Every structure is written in C-alpha cells, then in structure tokens.
Amino acid sequence: MEDTLEGTREEASGSEAPAQVTQPWTFSKSSLIRKLRQHLISTRSRPTMAAPSSGGLEVLLSTLQNAGDIENMLNILNVLDELLSAGTDRRIHHMISKGGSEALLTALVNTACSFTPNYTILLPLLHLLAKVGYRDRQIGLKAQKADAVLVVLGLLRQNTENARRAAACLWVLRVFCSSVTTADLLGKNRGLDVVFKLISSHTTKHLRTVKAAVDAFAAMLCSKINCRTAVMKGYIADLLKLYEDWHNNDVNLKNIPIRRALLHCLQRASNSAVGRDALVAEGGIGLLFQTTQTCLTMKGLESLVEPAIQLMRKCNPKVPLPLTSDKSAFSFPLPGRPVDDWDADLGLYDGSLEDDSDEDAENEEPDNRDYEDDLETDVNKLRPRPEPDRPLEQLGQYVCLCPELHHDFQDLDSSSEIDESSDDDSTQEGDLNDQRSSELPSDRDENHLQTSDFHKHYLNCSRKGQVGHSSMVDRLLEKYGICIPNHDPRLYATTAANTKSIAGYSILAFPDFWGHLPPQEQEPMAKRPPHVQRKKVFEDIQRLICPEDIINKVVFDMDDTSSQCSPDMCPSSLRFFSKFESGNLRKAIQVRSHEYDLILNADVNSSAHCQWFYFEVSGMVAGVPYRFNIINCEKGNSQYNYGMQPVLYSVREALEGKPHWVRTGSKICYYRNHFCPRRGQKHSFYTLTFTVTFRHEDDVCYLAYHYPYTYTTLQTHLKMLEKSVDPRKVFFRQQNLCDTLAGNSCSLVTITACPTSRAWKHLHQLRNRPCVVLTARVHPGESNASWVLKGTLEFLCSSDPVAESLREAYIFKIVPMLNPDGVINGNNRCSLTAEDLNRQWLKPDPNLSPTIYHTKGFLYYLNSIGRTPLVFCDYHGHSRKKNVFLYGCSMKETLWQSGSPINTVSLKEDPGYRTIAKTLDRIAPAFSFNSCNYLVEKSRASTARVVVWREIGVLRSYTMESTYNGCNQGIYKGLQTGTRELEEMGMKFSQSLLTLRRNAIHYNSRLIHNASALLDLDDRLLDHKSNNCFEDDEPACMEEIEYSSCSDPFGANELDTDVSANVSSEEEDEEDADICRNGQRRTDRKSHLVPHYLKQDTLEPLTIKGGQCNGIDISNSYLY
C-alpha cells in the first residue's frame, strides 16, 4: 500500500494531522483504483463521512483542486462522473454538501487561467460542472465568489467556432443563471450578445450547440435588466423570426426540442412587462396563434402547443372590465359613516380573496401558505373562556327568545278546537289585490310566454293594482299549478312585498314564485372534454387578432337601462334580466352571434367578491348552442373544473308540470383571463365558461351558480311550516331576533315537543331539555346551506318517530339566515357593510353587524342561565371540495398537529366532539368522515365555530360544509348533489343528534323500527362507507388554470443526456441527427466525460454497473 501515494499515512487515514492537504497527491493509472477499493472496503462499516479529512470524496475533491497532472485530473473527473452517473441525484447532492461545486469551480478557474488552457481537462470539467451545478441552488453565487462567471464567458468568446467547447460553456452559463445577480453580471459583460450570435436560423449542423445557446439565453432572461436589454436590442423580434423559421423548415419534425426551447425563451422574456409589450408589438401573438394551429393538425407536436398557448395567454394585453366603475352598482349608507366613506377603502383592496368557506384555507396546497404556522399553539387561547363580552344586565333582553320556558300551555287542558289564527294570518292568506295589474294579456298569451309579459303582468309584487280584476297569477295557478310541499305561490308573492331591497325590487323571479321540485333522477357530474380550455382560449385570442369579427354589443346593463336591448331593437340577441331578489348580473355583452360576456355585480358597498350569479335569459332559438362567459370571477379555482354544472330553470317546462332546477351546460371550464379591475391591475379575474343549448324556442329560463334560496322563500317556508304542525304536539315559534341594516327581520325559530300535560313533571322535563343551536347562510352565495337547513326544519316538524324523539330530547334554536340583506341583494360573501359577517364574532358591532351581535348575545344568555348549548352548528357551502363534512375544535389535536412542545397528557378534553361525525359517517351517504377536521387556526379565531367553542364553552361547535358539486365516495359517487340530497343531509344531521341522548330517550317499537341503524341496534352492513384516504383537495386540473408560471421545461435528465452526448467531433453529426428526433430523450446519466482513448486503458476497472464497483457495493458506503 505504501507505494500508492506520496504523503504521510496519517494524512491518508484521517488522524490528527491537519485536514487541509498541503501537497497534491499524485496517482498512477492503477494506484487510484487500488486506493479507491481500499477506501470503499474501509468505509463500508462507517455510517457517515462526517470527518472532514477521512472521506474518500474529500480526498478526490481536494486533489482535484490542487493537482497539476493532466492524467490525474482526468482520472479523478472520470471517477467522480462514474460514481455520480451510476446512482440517483442523492449522490450529487451529497457531493454538493461536501463542497463539490466549489472544488469544480476552483479547478475550472485554475485550469482556464493558465497560460495555455488545456481543453482535454476543461471540457470534461465543464461537463461535470454543468451536471452538478444544475442541482445546486447556490451555484450562481458560488460561481461569482470563485470568479468563475466571467472566466466561462471568456472561454465561450474564444470558442464560438468550436461547437463542442461552446456547448459545454453554454450549459455552465445556463446553470450559473439560476441566480439573478449572476445573470445581471453576464448581461453587463455583453453575455447576451455573445450567446445570441450562436442561435442560428434553421440548420442541420451543430444542433446541440444551437439548443444550448437558446437555453442559456433563456436563463439569462430571468433578469429584468436583461429583458429590457433584449427588447432594446431587438432580440425579441429576432427570436420570433427564428421560431417562425424553425417552424417552417422543420418539415421532418426533427427539431422539436429547439422549437420548444425558443418558446421557453419567449416565455422568459414575457416575465417582464416590456417583454410582453415587445412580443405583442412585433406580432408575436398572431404568429404563435398561426403556428399553433398548424401544430394541432400534426401528430407529435403536443409539446409545442401548451407552452405556446400559455405564452399567448400571458401576453394577451390586460383589459379593464367594461364597467364605469369597479364599485358595486348598489351602495347603502351605513350608520355612523358618510355615504361615500367606503369608496376610500377600495384602493386598499389588494385582490386577496377570503376563502369560500370558513375552512377553505385549511386545505390549500403547501405552496400557498405554511398551514402548520397558522395553527394556534397558545394554550391560553385554546382554553374555553366563557366570560361575556358585554355586561350581564344587557342579556335580559333575550328572555323573550325562550318562550318555551315561560309558556303555561293552558291549551293542553282545553278540549275546544285549537285556534290556529295568528298575528300573521292576514299575511299568510295573501292579498291578491296586490298582484293585480291594470293590463291583462289575452288567454292565448299564456301559452306564449315572453319576458316582458312576466315583468308587466304576471309577477309584480308591488302593492299597486285594481280591485275587481281577475288575477293572471290565479289563472296561471288554476291552469298549470301543481302541489309543491311547503310552498304557496300566492303566499310567496304576498311575503315578497314586505322584503326590503336596496334597489326596490318589485319583480319576482319565476322559479322562486312558482317553486321547485327535485328531478326524478340524480344527475351525474359532467365529463370534461379533452382540451376544452385550450379551445376556449383560442377563441379568446381570436378577439385580439380579428377584432373585426367581434360584435361587442351591450344587451343588458344594470348601470344604464337605456342600453338594454328590446326584442324590436335586437331581434337576434338574447335578453337578460337580474333585477329581482338574489339576482346577480350587472352587464351582458354580445361578443359573437351566439356568445356573451357576462359581468357580475360586486357585493354591496364593495368592489369585490364576485362569484354568485342568478339571472333570467330569454329570446333564445331552440337547438342552438350559446356560449356564456362570466369574466369577473375571483376565486383561484372552482369545482366547475371537476364536473360541476350551473343550474337552469325553464318556465316553459315548469308550466308543463316539470318545475325543476336542473344541472346544465357543456364544455365547462374555469381559468384565468386577461381582464383586470379599472383600479389596480395586479388583481386577476377568472372566466367561467359554459355552453347551453336551450330546448324550447322563446322560452324564459333562469341560470344560477347553485340552487337559489331567497329570503322570501325562507319566510314563506317558515309560515307554511308553522301552519302545518300540530300545536298540541309541536312547539313551533318564529320570532324576530333583530332587524337588519336594511330593516328586514332576522328570524329565530324554536322547535321542541309540547309537554304531555301541565303537570309539574312534564313541564320540568321540558324546561330541562338541552339546547341545540343551528345557524345558516352567513355567506349569501352559499345557498346550499339553506337547502340543508330546509331539510333539518322539515324533518324536525315531521311526524317521523325519530323527529318526535328529537323534539322530546332537545329544544332547537335555529337562526336560518344570518345575512338576510346579503341574500336579498345578490351578494356572494358580505353583508351591506362589505364585511364578512363570519369574521365579526369576536367583537361584533351592534349597529353594523346586528345579526351576529344578537346571536352571540343570545348564546351568552343561554350560558348565563345554565343552558349552554349541547351542540352548535353553522351550515356553510364549500366551492372547492366534494362531499359534506364537519369542522370542529380540539385543543389536543391542534397542539399535536402544530408540533407544540406542550405535554398534552395533563390536558383534559372530552373526545365527544367526534361522535356526531362518526354517526353521520354511518347514516349519511353524502358525508365524508375523512374530510373532517378539528384543528383551530389563528386565522379563524373570529369565526362562529371557534368563538362559540372558546367563549360560550360549547364542546361540539361545528361548521358543516356542503359541496356545490357532488360526491366522490359512497353511493352518490360521481353524482352531483341536488336539493333532495341537500335536504337529506339536513335530516341526517338532525338524526345524528339522537346518539348524544341515547340514554334519555323513550324507546318504542316505532322508534326502534325507524332508527335501528342510527341507534346501532343491529349489525347490518351499511350501504355507505367513507374513503380511507385523506384527500382534502382536488388533483391538479388537467389544464393550467393560471398562466403566470414559467418553469424550466427541460429537466436535469435532459441536460445530462445532452452533456453525455457531447463526446467527440467524430460522433457529432450522428448525435445531432438523434438529438431532436421526435423529441425523444435518453434519461440515463452514463458517463462520457473523458475521451475513449483515455478511458479504455486507464479507467476500465472503474466501470460501474448496478451500483457495484468491482464486486463492492458502493450504494450506501460511498456517496449514498
């Protein structure tokens, strides 16, 4: 062994000698092999190579930096390359951690700066540096520190005529530009000019060098300074010409990677505004559109289509929405604020959107935010704190909201008929005179309905009319009306007259007036056609390229009624209308003969939160596909990308006995567009596009984001329920919790069982029943929450044995609509204050957020009299997930998940917060236990769920989220949820509460028969089981929703292949012929750094196969 190296034994063995090698080690042709074998054998038992001078890798790297012998350096370079090529990237990263990049850079600088640079060493050194540097995130900064950046640029200048050397330099410069400052340094030294000269027009020679030059040029454009320089020197125009030239001459499709690299170069340029402007000014969008159309007609060019489309989308000039103002069309004076005070806050809006539900951010991708950082770790903030936020004497105002505790139930002892009259009888019966009109259409018009007829004659709920005229409403109901449970059109119209809207709506939407029945069959999720978004984007780009083909006619404008088209003025256009309760459509523009851009109205007093839509459309031609583009949606993704469809209601079919909201639309997709607000262009909008083919000529149809459920619908439903129950059995009271800012009533409903008699025992049992508090519709756009609550209300008022047992076991306190004003005026997220009411629970303002203030106050009152609710649940909708699920609160789970060092063993927590979810998992087909979550986040500290849990002390405090779309598990898998399934979910939630009082209910044969599965009284297998996997979010959309990202399309494997193929001038022509054929690349990292005449003699024993080095396993002992 002694003859293998010069130096002391201690230096080689890593003893206490200095770590730095003071003299270069010299290796014979065979000594390196023997020494490496000895090192591999000696290190097999070592767990790591932590010692600074004991590892074989350090020996090689140190010797590489100091060796002056060509053969030694070549031997070391090839050993390193063989070892790195044989394994995974883990080996390269290990080498980087041991200073491998610095060693290579030092060797490069030392060799290149010699009097006569030796390319026998420089070429393999550059090759290895490109491979290693690509995987080193700090390579650019390291290269600057080692003064290697300008050295490599100098080598490139000297070798522009030598394709192999130029390619090696270009690859290294490319990896150096992972740092913007390095790219700036190259730009300042005219690196752009040097590299661009190597990008030639179409050729068959030196293809590898041309592609390397394009890649290096693209890498340098990561610097905005370089982008501006490239624009100033006309390089953007030249790149477009080069792309067109390669496109036109690549008839055999052998140069796809070069064409793709040119696209990537243009994408990098488009990262700056000047680059995008230059690309548009030079006709780049038109060129890309034309070439991409050609690519679509040829097989094998798919890799060019998507980047070209993304580039066109990105460069499509930003256009402000065609509105006079970003502000909502509606404003409302707020107490204590000037009328236009909210306008001053619009400029502060940064485009960040609140999540569609309280818990949406819980499931965002890790790139969006560090979720664990949002988890609450302060135990003091997680502990219950039941002290009220107001003086106790103020809670006395809520005594009247517990009538069941003070009612004497005298009617139980009376045998006389129950007087069912109430203070609202006159309203319930309805004043038909309010609906009468001075103008009546003839009988024949009933069969030929027009939009104008509805507005003028049919559905006007104002109190103007003439006594003695027969009502067209009555005649329609007599001729076409069908029985819809708990709905009365006459009562609806009468109730609507008392609903206060900002715009003073007097027209009723026909679906709300007439009523809805769920269709007989469930509707499957829509299948997304291949490349549907691509086709829509092409149509959008055509607007820019061929503006003469665009009609651009305003057919509906809420801000300017004079621009609305009448049937006489626009006989070929659809007609739109949205000035009714919960309606939302601000403007409609006819773009092409059968295509319309639709703009939604922002929430009242704001300039944001556009997502909910509900409008009327008429004047259609049957069988013609109409494309609708809602162009100012704000959420970053939507279930519309995953099978969800809008809903449609046809008046014609309703009059034919099919009053159904049905899922409709084809070619649906949701993607970012080129529109922006009039103020602040940083905010992005998204397009929801869908195509509808109407079945009937001149029908009147309604389209909505989801099944509408208006405030008037709720009030009508409550009145119908109160009339339907037996007051001797069911205690049902509807009271006014408070008035909203607009003066609408916020109802509080009490439901429980009447006592059997006035005996003290029965009254005592009633007054000791625990309370369950349910709320819904704090967010107006979440109409599905109202349908779920409708199911809860109807079930609790029914004669079902389980419902009877629930009434006997609980007192239900229900606030069905926490945000009436938002619902009435078509808001999506906020109240009239432009604030999310579900972020006001910590300190609600009694003047600005009265419904939250008084709901919280009522909860405090229940707590103060010793009647803290057993369960609190706030019903919500979720636009980005499927199924129905619960979010709750758990101190222990939050601390566990956050990685808190606090010992949770000593913390006591009742695990009963999971009981309801486990029960629902058994009985509710739409429910997913695996989607439930019980973590408390800092960002949710002011929501109902967290505040009621922490301040009121309710253990079982939940948000129940219902999908807008459908289910991906259970018997409803692949189906969209309809109102039937939503109401069923409300019923199932009610039933699940029975398990909490299993020991207190009175069992009878009817109850056991109807609730055996619920009470776990048999062992039957249930027909539903939740997923076993935790899938919180949808997978990535099949097509890119965004277009701002510009990632390197050429990975490490492709670079390795290019480097390894850069072998010798004799093989170059053959390699160039193979490099671009069909875009197919090899993905191995086989070593080709050292020429064959050296490798065969000197390095043959080091050939590594399958992780073996001459029979010695090196996979875990040398470089991992």
Short mmCIF file of C-alpha atoms in Angstrom, two decimals, residues 212-535:
data_model
loop_
_atom_site.label_atom_id
_atom_site.label_comp_id
_atom_site.label_asym_id
_atom_site.label_seq_id
_atom_site.Cartn_x
_atom_site.Cartn_y
_atom_site.Cartn_z
CA ALA A 212 -27.63 25.07 -25.66
CA ALA A 213 -27.39 28.70 -26.80
CA VAL A 214 -31.18 29.12 -26.72
CA ASP A 215 -31.35 27.57 -23.24
CA ALA A 216 -28.56 29.82 -21.98
CA PHE A 217 -30.20 32.91 -23.47
CA ALA A 218 -33.49 31.97 -21.80
CA ALA A 219 -31.71 31.51 -18.49
CA MET A 220 -30.17 34.98 -18.70
CA LEU A 221 -33.64 36.47 -19.24
CA CYS A 222 -34.52 35.66 -15.64
CA SER A 223 -33.12 39.14 -15.02
CA LYS A 224 -35.48 42.03 -15.76
CA ILE A 225 -32.47 44.15 -16.67
CA ASN A 226 -31.50 41.62 -19.30
CA CYS A 227 -35.10 41.54 -20.55
CA ARG A 228 -35.04 45.27 -21.09
CA THR A 229 -31.69 44.99 -22.85
CA ALA A 230 -33.02 42.21 -25.09
CA VAL A 231 -36.02 44.33 -26.02
CA MET A 232 -33.89 47.39 -26.69
CA LYS A 233 -31.56 45.43 -28.99
CA GLY A 234 -34.43 43.85 -30.91
CA TYR A 235 -33.79 40.32 -29.73
CA ILE A 236 -37.49 39.63 -29.09
CA ALA A 237 -38.33 40.29 -32.73
CA ASP A 238 -35.36 38.16 -33.75
CA LEU A 239 -36.49 35.29 -31.51
CA LEU A 240 -39.93 35.38 -33.13
CA LYS A 241 -38.36 35.25 -36.58
CA LEU A 242 -36.15 32.37 -35.51
CA TYR A 243 -39.14 30.48 -34.13
CA GLU A 244 -41.05 31.03 -37.38
CA ASP A 245 -38.04 29.91 -39.42
CA TRP A 246 -37.54 26.70 -37.43
CA HIS A 247 -41.28 26.06 -37.55
CA ASN A 248 -41.48 26.46 -41.33
CA ASN A 249 -38.38 24.43 -42.14
CA ASP A 250 -38.72 21.60 -39.64
CA VAL A 251 -40.75 19.54 -42.07
CA ASN A 252 -39.49 16.23 -40.71
CA LEU A 253 -40.21 17.23 -37.09
CA LYS A 254 -36.63 16.54 -36.06
CA ASN A 255 -36.06 19.83 -34.25
CA ILE A 256 -38.88 19.87 -31.73
CA PRO A 257 -36.61 20.48 -28.68
CA ILE A 258 -35.08 23.56 -30.34
CA ARG A 259 -38.53 24.93 -31.17
CA ARG A 260 -39.64 24.22 -27.62
CA ALA A 261 -36.52 25.95 -26.27
CA LEU A 262 -37.30 29.03 -28.36
CA LEU A 263 -40.79 29.12 -26.87
CA HIS A 264 -39.31 28.87 -23.41
CA CYS A 265 -37.02 31.76 -24.26
CA LEU A 266 -40.01 33.88 -25.24
CA GLN A 267 -41.80 32.84 -22.06
CA ARG A 268 -38.88 34.06 -20.00
CA ALA A 269 -38.97 37.37 -21.86
CA SER A 270 -42.69 37.67 -21.14
CA ASN A 271 -41.99 37.71 -17.40
CA SER A 272 -41.44 41.45 -17.71
CA ALA A 273 -43.94 44.00 -18.96
CA VAL A 274 -41.51 45.33 -21.57
CA GLY A 275 -41.01 41.81 -22.89
CA ARG A 276 -44.76 41.23 -23.21
CA ASP A 277 -45.25 44.59 -24.88
CA ALA A 278 -42.47 43.90 -27.35
CA LEU A 279 -43.83 40.47 -28.18
CA VAL A 280 -47.29 41.93 -28.87
CA ALA A 281 -45.86 44.86 -30.85
CA GLU A 282 -43.89 42.50 -33.07
CA GLY A 283 -46.98 40.48 -33.91
CA GLY A 284 -45.97 37.62 -31.67
CA ILE A 285 -49.49 36.61 -30.67
CA GLY A 286 -50.58 36.35 -34.28
CA LEU A 287 -47.51 34.31 -35.17
CA LEU A 288 -47.97 31.98 -32.21
CA PHE A 289 -51.66 31.58 -32.99
CA GLN A 290 -50.92 30.65 -36.61
CA THR A 291 -48.08 28.25 -35.83
CA THR A 292 -50.01 26.60 -33.01
CA GLN A 293 -52.97 25.99 -35.29
CA THR A 294 -50.59 24.22 -37.63
CA CYS A 295 -49.16 22.18 -34.77
CA LEU A 296 -52.64 21.00 -33.82
CA THR A 297 -53.02 19.41 -37.24
CA MET A 298 -49.88 17.30 -36.90
CA LYS A 299 -49.10 14.43 -34.60
CA GLY A 300 -46.10 14.63 -32.30
CA LEU A 301 -46.26 18.39 -31.69
CA GLU A 302 -48.27 18.40 -28.47
CA SER A 303 -45.20 19.56 -26.52
CA LEU A 304 -45.27 22.80 -28.51
CA VAL A 305 -48.97 23.56 -28.21
CA GLU A 306 -49.33 24.03 -24.46
CA PRO A 307 -46.34 26.41 -23.96
CA ALA A 308 -47.48 28.44 -26.97
CA ILE A 309 -50.99 28.76 -25.56
CA GLN A 310 -49.65 29.75 -22.15
CA LEU A 311 -47.44 32.36 -23.80
CA MET A 312 -50.37 33.81 -25.76
CA ARG A 313 -52.49 33.96 -22.61
CA LYS A 314 -49.72 35.68 -20.73
CA CYS A 315 -49.07 38.27 -23.42
CA ASN A 316 -52.70 38.99 -24.16
CA PRO A 317 -52.86 42.64 -23.06
CA LYS A 318 -54.66 43.35 -19.80
CA VAL A 319 -58.03 44.95 -20.40
CA PRO A 320 -60.09 46.69 -17.71
CA LEU A 321 -63.58 45.34 -17.24
CA PRO A 322 -66.03 47.24 -19.46
CA LEU A 323 -67.64 48.98 -16.49
CA THR A 324 -67.83 52.61 -15.48
CA SER A 325 -66.60 51.69 -12.00
CA ASP A 326 -65.31 48.70 -10.06
CA LYS A 327 -67.70 49.60 -7.28
CA SER A 328 -70.89 47.68 -6.84
CA ALA A 329 -73.92 49.05 -8.64
CA PHE A 330 -75.53 49.27 -5.19
CA SER A 331 -74.47 51.35 -2.22
CA PHE A 332 -76.05 51.65 1.19
CA PRO A 333 -75.48 54.37 3.81
CA LEU A 334 -74.05 52.83 6.96
CA PRO A 335 -74.80 54.15 10.44
CA GLY A 336 -72.05 56.39 11.69
CA ARG A 337 -70.30 56.60 8.34
CA PRO A 338 -70.52 59.10 5.48
CA VAL A 339 -72.35 57.79 2.43
CA ASP A 340 -69.19 57.51 0.31
CA ASP A 341 -66.81 56.57 3.09
CA TRP A 342 -66.43 53.03 1.78
CA ASP A 343 -65.14 54.36 -1.54
CA ALA A 344 -61.89 55.45 0.12
CA ASP A 345 -61.15 51.86 1.05
CA LEU A 346 -61.40 50.49 -2.47
CA GLY A 347 -57.86 51.49 -3.34
CA LEU A 348 -56.60 49.42 -0.46
CA TYR A 349 -58.05 46.26 -1.90
CA ASP A 350 -55.10 44.13 -2.91
CA GLY A 351 -57.01 41.42 -4.70
CA SER A 352 -56.62 38.84 -1.96
CA LEU A 353 -59.82 36.92 -1.54
CA GLU A 354 -61.26 35.36 1.51
CA ASP A 355 -61.88 31.67 1.21
CA ASP A 356 -65.26 30.47 0.06
CA SER A 357 -65.90 28.96 3.46
CA ASP A 358 -64.55 29.33 6.92
CA GLU A 359 -62.22 26.43 6.41
CA ASP A 360 -61.18 26.69 2.79
CA ALA A 361 -57.62 27.69 3.53
CA GLU A 362 -57.21 24.60 5.66
CA ASN A 363 -56.80 22.59 2.51
CA GLU A 364 -54.72 24.81 0.28
CA GLU A 365 -51.54 23.46 -1.22
CA PRO A 366 -48.41 23.84 0.93
CA ASP A 367 -47.01 26.32 -1.61
CA ASN A 368 -49.75 28.79 -0.79
CA ARG A 369 -49.02 29.02 2.92
CA ASP A 370 -47.48 27.08 5.73
CA TYR A 371 -50.57 25.59 7.28
CA GLU A 372 -48.88 24.48 10.47
CA ASP A 373 -47.78 28.06 11.14
CA ASP A 374 -51.45 29.03 11.21
CA LEU A 375 -52.34 26.53 13.91
CA GLU A 376 -52.91 28.05 17.32
CA THR A 377 -50.25 26.99 19.83
CA ASP A 378 -51.10 29.32 22.70
CA VAL A 379 -52.86 27.12 25.27
CA ASN A 380 -54.46 30.17 26.87
CA LYS A 381 -56.17 30.98 23.57
CA LEU A 382 -57.29 27.38 23.19
CA ARG A 383 -58.82 27.08 26.65
CA PRO A 384 -62.52 27.94 26.99
CA ARG A 385 -63.16 31.47 28.19
CA PRO A 386 -66.87 31.81 28.96
CA GLU A 387 -66.79 35.42 30.24
CA PRO A 388 -69.21 37.54 28.18
CA ASP A 389 -68.01 40.40 26.02
CA ARG A 390 -70.82 42.60 27.38
CA PRO A 391 -72.38 43.39 30.77
CA LEU A 392 -74.67 40.68 32.15
CA GLU A 393 -77.54 43.13 32.59
CA GLN A 394 -77.73 43.51 28.81
CA LEU A 395 -78.56 39.82 28.43
CA GLY A 396 -82.01 40.28 29.90
CA GLN A 397 -83.33 41.39 26.51
CA TYR A 398 -83.11 37.80 25.31
CA VAL A 399 -85.51 36.35 27.89
CA CYS A 400 -88.38 36.60 25.43
CA LEU A 401 -86.49 34.38 22.96
CA CYS A 402 -87.10 31.36 25.20
CA PRO A 403 -90.93 31.25 25.15
CA GLU A 404 -90.97 27.52 25.85
CA LEU A 405 -89.55 28.18 29.31
CA HIS A 406 -92.34 30.59 30.25
CA HIS A 407 -95.35 29.30 28.31
CA ASP A 408 -98.16 27.98 30.54
CA PHE A 409 -99.56 25.55 27.92
CA GLN A 410 -103.13 26.19 29.08
CA ASP A 411 -104.47 24.90 25.78
CA LEU A 412 -103.39 21.38 26.79
CA ASP A 413 -106.30 21.24 29.24
CA SER A 414 -108.87 22.57 26.81
CA SER A 415 -110.99 20.28 24.72
CA SER A 416 -112.08 23.07 22.46
CA GLU A 417 -110.79 23.44 18.96
CA ILE A 418 -107.37 24.94 18.69
CA ASP A 419 -107.43 28.46 17.42
CA GLU A 420 -104.92 28.39 14.65
CA SER A 421 -105.14 32.05 13.89
CA SER A 422 -102.09 34.18 14.44
CA ASP A 423 -100.99 37.72 14.07
CA ASP A 424 -99.76 36.91 10.60
CA ASP A 425 -102.97 35.33 9.31
CA SER A 426 -103.75 38.23 7.06
CA THR A 427 -100.31 37.99 5.55
CA GLN A 428 -100.45 34.23 5.15
CA GLU A 429 -103.76 34.31 3.37
CA GLY A 430 -102.39 36.86 1.00
CA ASP A 431 -103.83 39.98 -0.55
CA LEU A 432 -104.45 39.05 -4.13
CA ASN A 433 -105.20 42.66 -4.99
CA ASP A 434 -101.50 43.36 -4.57
CA GLN A 435 -100.78 41.19 -7.55
CA ARG A 436 -103.38 42.53 -9.91
CA SER A 437 -102.48 44.58 -12.92
CA SER A 438 -104.28 47.17 -14.95
CA GLU A 439 -103.22 45.41 -18.11
CA LEU A 440 -104.08 41.78 -18.71
CA PRO A 441 -102.83 39.67 -21.59
CA SER A 442 -105.22 37.56 -23.54
CA ASP A 443 -105.62 33.84 -22.87
CA ARG A 444 -103.53 32.94 -25.86
CA ASP A 445 -100.53 34.70 -24.32
CA GLU A 446 -100.46 32.17 -21.51
CA ASN A 447 -99.11 29.61 -23.93
CA HIS A 448 -96.58 32.01 -25.49
CA LEU A 449 -94.75 33.49 -22.54
CA GLN A 450 -92.47 36.45 -23.05
CA THR A 451 -90.13 38.11 -20.60
CA SER A 452 -91.94 41.40 -20.91
CA ASP A 453 -95.23 39.73 -20.02
CA PHE A 454 -93.82 38.47 -16.76
CA HIS A 455 -92.48 41.87 -15.83
CA LYS A 456 -95.64 43.76 -16.72
CA HIS A 457 -98.39 41.37 -15.79
CA TYR A 458 -97.51 38.19 -14.00
CA LEU A 459 -95.01 38.55 -11.24
CA ASN A 460 -95.18 42.08 -9.96
CA CYS A 461 -95.32 42.01 -6.17
CA SER A 462 -95.80 45.74 -5.67
CA ARG A 463 -98.94 46.95 -3.93
CA LYS A 464 -100.37 48.66 -6.98
CA GLY A 465 -103.46 47.12 -8.50
CA GLN A 466 -107.12 47.46 -9.23
CA VAL A 467 -109.81 45.74 -7.23
CA GLY A 468 -112.19 43.62 -9.24
CA HIS A 469 -109.84 42.47 -11.96
CA SER A 470 -109.14 38.78 -12.15
CA SER A 471 -105.54 37.91 -11.39
CA MET A 472 -103.44 36.41 -14.12
CA VAL A 473 -101.49 34.70 -11.34
CA ASP A 474 -104.66 32.95 -10.19
CA ARG A 475 -105.48 31.91 -13.72
CA LEU A 476 -101.98 30.52 -14.23
CA LEU A 477 -102.13 28.62 -10.97
CA GLU A 478 -105.54 27.20 -11.78
CA LYS A 479 -104.41 26.05 -15.20
CA TYR A 480 -100.83 24.95 -14.57
CA GLY A 481 -100.22 24.88 -10.83
CA ILE A 482 -99.02 21.74 -9.08
CA CYS A 483 -98.61 20.99 -5.41
CA ILE A 484 -95.12 21.70 -4.09
CA PRO A 485 -94.69 20.77 -0.42
CA ASN A 486 -94.46 23.71 1.96
CA HIS A 487 -94.74 26.25 -0.83
CA ASP A 488 -97.58 28.56 -1.84
CA PRO A 489 -97.01 30.97 -4.76
CA ARG A 490 -99.70 33.35 -3.52
CA LEU A 491 -98.16 33.48 -0.07
CA TYR A 492 -94.74 33.94 -1.65
CA ALA A 493 -95.91 36.94 -3.65
CA THR A 494 -97.53 38.49 -0.60
CA THR A 495 -94.47 37.90 1.56
CA ALA A 496 -92.18 39.34 -1.12
CA ALA A 497 -93.98 42.66 -0.88
CA ASN A 498 -92.53 43.05 2.63
CA THR A 499 -88.95 42.19 1.64
CA LYS A 500 -86.75 45.30 1.58
CA SER A 501 -84.06 45.50 -1.08
CA ILE A 502 -81.68 48.33 -1.85
CA ALA A 503 -82.84 48.55 -5.46
CA GLY A 504 -86.52 48.27 -4.50
CA TYR A 505 -87.18 45.06 -6.40
CA SER A 506 -90.78 44.57 -7.42
CA ILE A 507 -90.38 41.74 -9.93
CA LEU A 508 -90.35 38.14 -8.78
CA ALA A 509 -88.14 35.52 -10.35
CA PHE A 510 -90.46 32.84 -11.67
CA PRO A 511 -88.61 29.86 -10.08
CA ASP A 512 -88.86 31.39 -6.62
CA PHE A 513 -92.51 32.28 -7.11
CA TRP A 514 -93.60 29.03 -8.74
CA GLY A 515 -91.46 26.68 -6.66
CA HIS A 516 -89.09 23.81 -7.32
CA LEU A 517 -89.31 20.05 -7.20
CA PRO A 518 -86.15 17.96 -7.45
CA PRO A 519 -85.93 16.00 -10.71
CA GLN A 520 -86.75 12.31 -10.60
CA GLU A 521 -83.23 11.11 -11.38
CA GLN A 522 -79.91 12.15 -9.94
CA GLU A 523 -77.59 13.97 -12.28
CA PRO A 524 -74.02 12.72 -12.90
CA MET A 525 -71.04 15.01 -12.87
CA ALA A 526 -70.20 16.45 -16.25
CA LYS A 527 -67.30 14.88 -18.10
CA ARG A 528 -64.69 17.38 -19.13
CA PRO A 529 -63.95 17.19 -22.86
CA PRO A 530 -60.26 16.90 -23.77
CA HIS A 531 -58.56 20.26 -24.25
CA VAL A 532 -61.79 22.21 -23.71
CA GLN A 533 -59.95 25.11 -22.11
CA ARG A 534 -57.48 25.23 -24.99
CA LYS A 535 -60.30 25.68 -27.46
#
